[in-house]
């Protein structure tokens, strides 16, 4: 893109090498933060998986039996969802939307 615009080529900074990445992972696993996170996920791992709700589980599963549900957010709600909500939980927006889908 830069060359096409006649600009001087500027490459991004070099990223960390795989060796450095693996060393940082090893360092992190020795921290209290990792231990706390590990205990948290160990508890979750012991829980039975949640079943996703199914439409008419005993039904015919034909297209003609399909129904649609619609939810509309206001402009302010959409803005908050896309810019604030996920940062509160330290996640990305896709994780919030997927959680809403599963819980909905």
XYZ file of C-alpha atoms in Angstrom:
104
model
C 0.000 0.000 0.000
C 2.827 2.363 0.905
C 4.668 1.637 -2.320
C 1.486 2.116 -4.339
C 1.128 5.584 -2.818
C 4.746 6.409 -3.589
C 5.661 6.537 0.091
C 8.867 5.393 1.719
C 8.394 1.832 2.931
C 8.109 1.605 6.708
C 7.813 -1.872 8.136
C 6.254 -2.484 11.538
C 8.536 -3.088 14.494
C 9.857 -6.589 14.893
C 7.719 -8.722 17.173
C 9.048 -10.880 19.977
C 10.682 -14.132 18.966
C 9.011 -17.427 19.796
C 11.760 -18.160 22.323
C 11.015 -14.898 24.176
C 7.296 -15.645 24.095
C 7.828 -19.100 25.600
C 10.097 -17.629 28.291
C 7.419 -15.075 29.216
C 4.796 -17.816 29.425
C 7.078 -19.795 31.757
C 7.649 -16.663 33.874
C 3.909 -15.949 34.065
C 3.084 -19.484 35.226
C 5.180 -18.848 38.341
C 3.135 -15.788 39.425
C 0.313 -15.484 41.948
C -1.887 -14.072 39.201
C -1.550 -17.286 37.208
C -2.245 -19.396 40.292
C -5.452 -17.469 40.989
C -6.594 -17.771 37.387
C -5.732 -21.460 37.360
C -7.811 -22.114 40.490
C -10.717 -20.179 38.969
C -10.686 -22.250 35.770
C -10.202 -25.497 37.712
C -13.513 -24.805 39.469
C -15.223 -24.126 36.135
C -13.760 -27.270 34.649
C -15.461 -29.338 37.372
C -18.895 -27.959 36.429
C -21.044 -29.898 33.958
C -21.313 -28.124 30.610
C -24.356 -25.940 30.075
C -26.727 -27.179 27.426
C -27.697 -24.702 24.751
C -31.445 -24.162 24.609
C -33.090 -25.727 21.588
C -36.225 -24.642 19.799
C -38.830 -27.365 20.136
C -36.332 -30.110 21.018
C -38.895 -32.816 20.295
C -40.135 -31.123 17.121
C -39.623 -31.806 13.467
C -36.819 -29.266 12.858
C -38.298 -28.243 9.518
C -37.794 -24.830 7.977
C -41.550 -24.188 8.037
C -41.477 -24.563 11.828
C -38.753 -21.961 12.263
C -39.429 -18.769 14.142
C -37.485 -15.562 14.376
C -36.793 -13.400 17.369
C -35.663 -9.833 17.016
C -34.130 -7.415 19.465
C -33.347 -3.835 18.628
C -31.058 -1.622 20.650
C -31.222 2.137 20.743
C -28.319 4.107 19.322
C -27.095 4.865 22.856
C -27.327 1.187 23.881
C -25.481 0.112 20.729
C -22.748 2.659 21.364
C -22.345 1.499 24.964
C -22.296 -2.154 23.910
C -19.647 -1.576 21.259
C -17.397 0.743 23.258
C -17.807 0.186 26.993
C -19.367 -3.113 28.040
C -16.619 -5.448 26.877
C -13.833 -3.331 28.365
C -15.540 -3.522 31.775
C -15.116 -7.288 31.691
C -11.709 -7.296 30.008
C -13.117 -9.075 26.962
C -13.749 -8.407 23.310
C -17.160 -7.525 21.901
C -17.521 -10.952 20.263
C -17.337 -12.618 23.667
C -20.124 -10.407 25.007
C -22.317 -11.109 21.957
C -21.730 -14.849 22.159
C -22.558 -14.818 25.869
C -25.799 -12.985 25.134
C -26.644 -15.555 22.468
C -26.062 -18.482 24.822
C -27.923 -16.881 27.726
C -30.751 -15.533 25.548
